[in-house]
Short mmCIF file of C-alpha atoms and ligand atoms in Angstrom, two decimals:
data_model
loop_
_atom_site.label_atom_id
_atom_site.label_comp_id
_atom_site.label_asym_id
_atom_site.label_seq_id
_atom_site.Cartn_x
_atom_site.Cartn_y
_atom_site.Cartn_z
CA MET M 1 -22.47 6.73 -13.03
CA ILE M 2 -20.13 8.41 -10.50
CA GLU M 3 -16.62 9.55 -11.32
CA VAL M 4 -14.51 11.14 -8.59
CA VAL M 5 -11.25 12.69 -9.78
CA HIS M 6 -8.43 14.07 -7.61
CA LEU M 7 -10.91 15.33 -5.03
CA GLY M 8 -9.43 17.29 -2.14
CA LYS M 9 -10.83 19.28 0.78
CA ARG M 10 -9.15 21.38 3.41
CA TYR M 11 -10.75 22.93 6.46
CA GLY M 12 -8.16 25.67 7.06
CA GLU M 13 -5.03 23.76 8.00
CA ILE M 14 -6.81 20.41 8.27
CA VAL M 15 -6.62 18.22 5.18
CA ALA M 16 -9.88 16.24 5.35
CA ILE M 17 -9.44 14.44 2.02
CA ASP M 18 -6.55 14.40 -0.40
CA ASP M 19 -6.48 13.21 -4.02
CA VAL M 20 -9.52 10.95 -3.73
CA ASN M 21 -10.29 8.99 -6.91
CA PHE M 22 -12.89 6.29 -7.52
CA SER M 23 -15.77 5.42 -9.79
CA VAL M 24 -19.07 3.63 -9.38
CA ALA M 25 -20.82 1.84 -12.24
CA LYS M 26 -24.56 2.10 -12.81
CA GLY M 27 -26.52 -0.09 -10.39
CA GLU M 28 -23.46 -0.90 -8.31
CA ILE M 29 -23.32 -0.69 -4.51
CA LEU M 30 -20.05 0.77 -3.27
CA ALA M 31 -19.01 0.77 0.37
CA PHE M 32 -16.89 3.66 1.49
CA LEU M 33 -15.07 2.14 4.41
CA GLY M 34 -12.86 3.91 6.92
CA PRO M 35 -12.41 4.75 10.57
CA ASN M 36 -13.90 7.85 12.21
CA GLY M 37 -12.47 11.04 10.78
CA ALA M 38 -11.19 9.33 7.63
CA GLY M 39 -13.06 11.75 5.35
CA LYS M 40 -16.19 9.79 4.43
CA THR M 41 -18.76 12.45 5.34
CA THR M 42 -16.67 15.15 3.69
CA THR M 43 -16.57 13.20 0.41
CA MET M 44 -20.31 12.55 0.54
CA ARG M 45 -21.13 16.18 1.24
CA ILE M 46 -19.07 17.23 -1.75
CA LEU M 47 -20.67 14.61 -4.00
CA THR M 48 -24.14 15.78 -3.00
CA CYS M 49 -23.17 19.43 -3.66
CA PHE M 50 -23.66 20.42 -0.01
CA MET M 51 -20.12 21.68 0.18
CA PRO M 52 -17.49 22.68 -2.37
CA ALA M 53 -14.20 20.81 -2.77
CA THR M 54 -10.87 22.60 -2.52
CA SER M 55 -9.46 20.73 -5.51
CA GLY M 56 -10.46 18.12 -8.06
CA THR M 57 -13.99 17.37 -9.18
CA ALA M 58 -16.65 14.70 -9.58
CA LYS M 59 -19.29 13.80 -12.12
CA VAL M 60 -22.64 12.24 -11.42
CA ALA M 61 -24.50 10.81 -14.42
CA GLY M 62 -22.20 12.87 -16.61
CA PHE M 63 -22.88 16.17 -14.79
CA ASP M 64 -20.08 18.03 -13.06
CA ILE M 65 -20.76 18.87 -9.39
CA PHE M 66 -19.42 22.41 -9.86
CA GLU M 67 -20.76 23.24 -13.29
CA SER M 68 -24.22 21.65 -12.97
CA PRO M 69 -25.07 21.25 -9.26
CA MET M 70 -28.83 21.41 -9.88
CA GLU M 71 -28.64 18.55 -12.39
CA VAL M 72 -26.56 16.55 -9.93
CA LYS M 73 -28.93 17.18 -7.01
CA ARG M 74 -31.86 16.10 -9.14
CA ARG M 75 -30.19 12.73 -9.66
CA ILE M 76 -29.03 12.17 -6.10
CA GLY M 77 -30.86 11.11 -2.96
CA TYR M 78 -28.92 11.77 0.23
CA LEU M 79 -29.33 10.17 3.62
CA PRO M 80 -27.11 12.29 5.90
CA ASP M 81 -25.80 10.93 9.21
CA ASN M 82 -28.63 12.86 10.94
CA PRO M 83 -31.60 12.88 8.56
CA PRO M 84 -33.77 15.97 8.96
CA LEU M 85 -37.05 14.40 10.11
CA TYR M 86 -40.02 16.29 11.57
CA PRO M 87 -41.37 14.32 14.54
CA GLU M 88 -44.71 16.12 14.58
CA MET M 89 -45.54 15.05 11.00
CA THR M 90 -46.91 11.68 9.92
CA VAL M 91 -44.73 9.61 7.60
CA SER M 92 -46.98 10.36 4.61
CA GLU M 93 -47.21 14.08 5.32
CA TYR M 94 -43.46 14.33 5.67
CA LEU M 95 -42.69 12.39 2.49
CA GLN M 96 -45.16 14.46 0.47
CA PHE M 97 -43.61 17.60 1.90
CA VAL M 98 -40.11 16.43 0.86
CA ALA M 99 -41.40 15.43 -2.59
CA LYS M 100 -42.67 18.97 -3.16
CA ILE M 101 -39.44 20.54 -1.94
CA LYS M 102 -37.53 18.30 -4.32
CA GLY M 103 -39.64 19.48 -7.21
CA VAL M 104 -41.76 16.39 -7.85
CA ALA M 105 -44.69 17.56 -9.99
CA ASN M 106 -48.00 17.78 -8.09
CA GLN M 107 -49.70 15.09 -10.15
CA ARG M 108 -46.78 12.72 -9.50
CA VAL M 109 -46.53 13.18 -5.72
CA LYS M 110 -49.08 10.45 -4.92
CA ALA M 111 -47.30 7.86 -7.06
CA ALA M 112 -43.90 8.91 -5.69
CA LEU M 113 -45.20 8.52 -2.14
CA ALA M 114 -46.68 5.07 -2.85
CA SER M 115 -43.44 3.90 -4.45
CA ALA M 116 -41.22 5.15 -1.61
CA LEU M 117 -43.54 3.66 1.05
CA GLU M 118 -43.49 0.33 -0.75
CA LYS M 119 -39.76 0.18 -1.40
CA CYS M 120 -38.96 1.05 2.22
CA ASN M 121 -41.68 -1.18 3.73
CA LEU M 122 -43.39 1.74 5.40
CA GLY M 123 -46.97 1.03 4.33
CA ASP M 124 -48.07 0.02 7.84
CA VAL M 125 -46.80 3.19 9.50
CA ALA M 126 -47.71 5.73 6.81
CA ARG M 127 -50.19 7.47 9.13
CA ARG M 128 -48.09 7.30 12.28
CA LEU M 129 -46.28 10.33 13.69
CA ILE M 130 -42.55 10.14 12.96
CA GLY M 131 -41.81 11.05 16.59
CA ASN M 132 -43.51 7.83 17.74
CA LEU M 133 -41.56 5.49 15.45
CA SER M 134 -38.66 3.25 16.47
CA ARG M 135 -35.20 4.24 15.31
CA GLY M 136 -35.23 1.50 12.68
CA TYR M 137 -38.45 2.83 11.18
CA ARG M 138 -37.18 6.40 11.34
CA GLN M 139 -34.13 5.34 9.39
CA ARG M 140 -36.41 3.83 6.74
CA VAL M 141 -38.23 7.16 6.58
CA GLY M 142 -34.81 8.76 6.07
CA LEU M 143 -34.19 6.38 3.18
CA ALA M 144 -37.66 7.05 1.76
CA GLN M 145 -37.05 10.82 1.77
CA ALA M 146 -33.74 10.23 -0.03
CA MET M 147 -35.46 8.33 -2.82
CA ILE M 148 -38.79 10.15 -3.05
CA HIS M 149 -37.81 11.82 -6.34
CA ASN M 150 -36.62 8.47 -7.73
CA PRO M 151 -32.96 9.47 -8.10
CA ASP M 152 -30.46 7.35 -10.03
CA VAL M 153 -27.96 7.63 -7.19
CA LEU M 154 -28.33 7.15 -3.44
CA ILE M 155 -25.67 8.44 -1.06
CA LEU M 156 -26.08 6.96 2.40
CA ASP M 157 -23.95 8.18 5.29
CA GLU M 158 -23.57 5.44 7.93
CA PRO M 159 -27.14 4.19 7.40
CA THR M 160 -27.16 1.64 10.23
CA VAL M 161 -25.54 3.63 13.02
CA GLY M 162 -27.53 3.44 16.26
CA LEU M 163 -29.79 0.59 15.15
CA ASP M 164 -30.23 -2.70 16.98
CA PRO M 165 -29.00 -5.92 15.30
CA LYS M 166 -32.42 -6.83 13.88
CA GLN M 167 -32.92 -3.33 12.46
CA ILE M 168 -29.39 -3.40 11.03
CA ILE M 169 -30.16 -6.59 9.10
CA GLU M 170 -33.44 -5.13 7.84
CA ILE M 171 -31.84 -1.89 6.62
CA ARG M 172 -28.98 -3.80 4.94
CA GLU M 173 -31.48 -6.04 3.16
CA LEU M 174 -33.41 -2.99 2.08
CA ILE M 175 -30.27 -1.32 0.71
CA LYS M 176 -29.23 -4.50 -1.13
CA GLY M 177 -32.67 -4.63 -2.72
CA LEU M 178 -32.27 -1.05 -3.95
CA GLY M 179 -29.03 -1.82 -5.80
CA GLY M 180 -29.40 -2.48 -9.50
CA GLU M 181 -32.19 0.03 -9.88
CA HIS M 182 -30.17 2.67 -8.02
CA THR M 183 -26.43 3.27 -7.87
CA ILE M 184 -25.51 3.40 -4.19
CA VAL M 185 -22.57 4.79 -2.24
CA LEU M 186 -22.73 3.92 1.42
CA SER M 187 -20.26 4.94 4.08
CA THR M 188 -19.45 2.75 7.02
CA HIS M 189 -16.78 2.16 9.63
CA ILE M 190 -18.05 -1.37 10.19
CA LEU M 191 -16.33 -4.06 8.16
CA PRO M 192 -19.14 -6.64 8.11
CA GLU M 193 -21.40 -3.96 6.71
CA ALA M 194 -19.15 -3.43 3.70
CA THR M 195 -18.95 -7.19 3.22
CA ALA M 196 -22.68 -7.67 3.59
CA VAL M 197 -24.03 -5.13 1.13
CA SER M 198 -21.48 -4.00 -1.42
CA GLN M 199 -19.88 -5.27 -4.60
CA LYS M 200 -17.02 -2.84 -4.44
CA VAL M 201 -15.09 -1.39 -1.52
CA VAL M 202 -13.17 1.86 -1.28
CA ILE M 203 -10.99 1.98 1.81
CA ILE M 204 -10.16 5.46 3.02
CA ASN M 205 -7.75 6.26 5.82
CA ARG M 206 -6.69 9.73 6.99
CA GLY M 207 -8.23 11.35 3.95
CA ARG M 208 -6.48 9.16 1.40
CA ILE M 209 -7.75 6.18 -0.55
CA VAL M 210 -5.69 3.14 0.38
CA ALA M 211 -7.54 0.61 -1.79
CA VAL M 212 -10.34 0.40 -4.36
CA ASP M 213 -11.52 -2.98 -5.54
CA SER M 214 -13.91 -5.86 -5.12
CA GLN M 215 -13.60 -7.68 -1.81
CA GLU M 216 -12.27 -10.79 -3.55
CA ARG M 217 -9.59 -8.90 -5.40
CA LEU M 218 -8.60 -6.92 -2.32
CA SER M 219 -8.21 -10.19 -0.46
CA ALA M 220 -6.18 -11.67 -3.30
CA GLN M 221 -3.95 -8.59 -3.36
CA VAL M 222 -2.78 -9.04 0.20
CA ARG M 223 -2.81 -12.83 0.24
CA LYS M 224 0.62 -14.30 0.74
CA SER M 225 -0.35 -17.98 0.85
CA GLU M 226 -3.30 -20.30 0.22
CA LYS M 227 -5.26 -21.54 3.20
CA ILE M 228 -7.62 -24.49 3.26
CA SER M 229 -9.74 -25.51 6.21
CA VAL M 230 -10.32 -29.27 6.55
CA ARG M 231 -12.90 -30.96 8.79
CA VAL M 232 -12.57 -34.68 9.52
CA ARG M 233 -14.85 -37.16 11.27
CA ARG M 234 -12.16 -38.74 13.47
CA GLY M 235 -10.19 -35.86 14.94
CA GLU M 236 -8.35 -38.12 17.40
CA ALA M 237 -6.71 -40.04 14.53
CA PHE M 238 -5.30 -36.90 12.90
CA ASP M 239 -1.53 -36.98 12.37
CA PRO M 240 0.04 -33.63 11.31
CA GLU M 241 3.06 -35.40 9.77
CA LYS M 242 0.85 -36.89 7.04
CA ILE M 243 -0.16 -33.40 5.92
CA VAL M 244 3.03 -31.37 6.25
CA SER M 245 4.78 -33.95 4.05
CA ILE M 246 2.59 -32.96 1.07
CA GLU M 247 4.61 -30.94 -1.43
CA GLY M 248 3.88 -27.21 -1.20
CA VAL M 249 2.45 -27.30 2.32
CA GLN M 250 4.12 -24.69 4.49
CA GLN M 251 2.50 -25.25 7.84
CA LEU M 252 -0.54 -26.32 9.78
CA LEU M 253 -2.18 -23.47 11.59
CA PRO M 254 -3.40 -23.66 15.16
CA GLN M 255 -7.00 -24.72 15.21
CA PRO M 256 -9.38 -21.82 15.62
CA ALA M 257 -11.95 -24.00 17.38
CA GLN M 258 -11.74 -26.54 20.18
CA PRO M 259 -12.21 -30.15 19.09
CA SER M 260 -15.92 -30.75 19.08
CA MET M 261 -17.70 -33.12 21.45
CA ASN M 262 -18.60 -35.53 18.67
CA GLY M 263 -14.93 -36.25 17.92
CA GLU M 264 -14.69 -34.21 14.71
CA GLY M 265 -11.52 -32.22 14.10
CA VAL M 266 -10.71 -29.12 12.06
CA PHE M 267 -7.28 -28.10 10.83
CA ILE M 268 -6.03 -25.39 8.50
CA VAL M 269 -3.38 -26.09 5.90
CA GLU M 270 -1.28 -23.19 4.66
CA SER M 271 0.46 -23.72 1.34
CA GLU M 272 2.51 -21.82 -1.25
CA LEU M 273 0.66 -19.09 -3.14
CA GLY M 274 -0.50 -20.26 -6.56
CA ARG M 275 -0.07 -23.97 -5.83
CA ASP M 276 -3.29 -25.98 -5.80
CA ILE M 277 -2.90 -28.79 -3.27
CA ARG M 278 -6.57 -29.68 -2.97
CA GLU M 279 -6.44 -32.94 -4.91
CA GLU M 280 -3.39 -34.24 -3.07
CA LEU M 281 -4.75 -33.08 0.26
CA SER M 282 -8.10 -34.80 -0.14
CA LYS M 283 -6.38 -37.99 -1.31
CA ARG M 284 -4.13 -38.01 1.74
CA VAL M 285 -6.99 -37.45 4.19
CA VAL M 286 -8.98 -40.27 2.61
CA GLU M 287 -5.96 -42.63 2.57
CA CYS M 288 -5.43 -41.96 6.27
CA GLY M 289 -9.04 -42.92 6.95
CA TRP M 290 -9.88 -39.81 9.02
CA GLY M 291 -13.26 -39.38 7.34
CA LEU M 292 -13.19 -36.27 5.17
CA LEU M 293 -16.27 -34.16 5.91
CA GLU M 294 -15.42 -30.74 4.47
CA MET M 295 -12.64 -28.88 2.68
CA LYS M 296 -12.89 -25.18 1.94
CA PRO M 297 -10.47 -22.44 0.90
CA LEU M 298 -10.24 -19.58 3.41
CA ALA M 299 -10.40 -16.06 2.03
CA VAL M 300 -8.50 -13.24 3.70
CA SER M 301 -11.08 -11.20 5.58
CA LEU M 302 -11.62 -7.56 4.77
CA GLU M 303 -10.45 -6.85 8.29
CA GLU M 304 -7.04 -8.39 7.52
CA VAL M 305 -6.92 -6.43 4.27
CA PHE M 306 -7.71 -3.20 6.03
CA LEU M 307 -5.18 -3.79 8.77
CA GLN M 308 -2.49 -4.67 6.29
CA LEU M 309 -3.16 -1.66 4.07
CA THR M 310 -3.28 0.84 6.91
CA THR M 311 -0.38 -0.78 8.73
CA GLU M 312 1.83 -0.27 5.71
CA GLU M 313 1.07 3.44 5.97
CA LYS M 314 1.20 3.86 9.71
CA GLY M 315 4.05 1.57 10.64
CA VAL M 316 3.75 -1.80 12.27
CA GLU M 317 4.22 -0.74 15.90
CA GLU M 318 1.56 1.91 15.83
CA ALA M 319 -1.00 -0.42 14.30
CA ALA M 320 -0.13 -3.23 16.66
CA ALA M 321 -0.63 -0.92 19.63
CA ALA M 322 -4.24 -0.21 18.67
CA PRO M 323 -6.53 -3.04 19.71
CA VAL M 324 -9.42 -3.71 17.36
CA ALA M 325 -12.88 -4.70 18.51
CA PRO M 326 -14.46 -7.48 16.44
CA GLY M 327 -15.92 -6.06 13.25
CA GLU M 328 -14.65 -2.53 13.82
CA VAL M 329 -12.09 -0.73 11.74
CA PRO M 330 -9.24 0.48 13.94
CA ALA M 331 -9.24 4.25 14.45
N1 LIG K 1 -16.27 21.64 9.47
C1 LIG K 1 -15.09 21.16 9.77
N2 LIG K 1 -14.09 21.94 10.18
C2 LIG K 1 -12.87 21.46 10.49
N3 LIG K 1 -12.51 20.18 10.36
C3 LIG K 1 -13.46 19.33 9.94
C4 LIG K 1 -14.79 19.76 9.63
N4 LIG K 1 -15.50 18.67 9.24
C5 LIG K 1 -14.65 17.62 9.29
N5 LIG K 1 -13.44 18.00 9.72
C6 LIG K 1 -12.24 17.14 9.87
O1 LIG K 1 -12.00 16.51 8.61
C7 LIG K 1 -11.61 15.17 8.80
C8 LIG K 1 -12.57 14.24 8.06
O2 LIG K 1 -13.85 14.29 8.67
P1 LIG K 1 -15.14 13.52 8.14
O3 LIG K 1 -16.29 13.92 9.00
O4 LIG K 1 -15.26 13.70 6.69
O5 LIG K 1 -14.73 12.02 8.43
P2 LIG K 1 -15.63 10.72 8.51
O6 LIG K 1 -14.85 9.64 7.87
O7 LIG K 1 -16.98 10.98 7.99
O8 LIG K 1 -15.70 10.45 10.05
P3 LIG K 1 -16.97 10.17 10.98
O9 LIG K 1 -17.34 8.76 10.72
O10 LIG K 1 -16.41 10.37 12.36
O11 LIG K 1 -18.02 11.17 10.61
C9 LIG K 1 -11.58 14.94 10.30
O12 LIG K 1 -10.24 15.13 10.74
C10 LIG K 1 -12.48 16.01 10.85
O13 LIG K 1 -12.08 16.36 12.15
#
């Protein structure tokens, strides 16, 4: 549905994006993940024909953004980082106004309005003034205006910025629900957002794509060992020697959690990449009589993937010097 090829943009001397390539299949949700200034907004503005690229091109539903911008715009709904809302209009008035601007035929405006209100759960506030709505509701109005002409593709620039945690969950759920019917590209600098809503992640850093893949495959790409978390009933009986002696086990990792009050214990076993120790591990735990409660493989988090990919580019010291808040991509 979307094909981006060798896209580049300069603002004078500043290279905002350089040789950006990715594709999005029909109905897929793609997260465009990167720190502030990475080039996300620039890419989205080019894709939505708001701004020309300096080099390369992109196709949306088979139409080239340079050769057929009107065809592209017809198929795209755009939620910019600051959606242009009119506070003195009611939600319905505003959406009908946008529908007309976007060329929805007069006889179809009513149906388009009903559909957008329903999809974005705005029925209850249709007659309220936009200026009186909460930020979460205003963001839904922003989404509704993006989809009022029922476009194949939705481009959403940081759709949850400035919302409270409850509103964030609601908007993410809404976006997830729109996938399948719409192809969605969403930009974010928040890792859990990419994990929560998308099937595919493009990581951009300093204007260049550093990875494009599914989260699972990105994790696999940077994985250097297998990790399994084991929870046992009798934590006090645990003897590390019994585990490290299993063939293929490299080390036991420090426990992430304190031993729980009820005596349970959790430990993480790191083993050679590609070697499946699960059977032997479970046997050993049972033989030792610790009471096996849970055993689960640990995936590498997207945060680790991001850090590793950008660290390779920036150099270890520089990356190590930048502290990262939980869930945030380092700048
Ligand atoms: N109009 C402009 N003129 C000059 N430089 C610009 C302009 N717009 C963006 N830039 C620069 O291009 C680079 C990419 O910016 P862009 O806004 O695309 O990044 P972003 O990933 O969307 O970041 P943010 O999340 O902060 O919006 C940055 O270095 C930015 O300073």
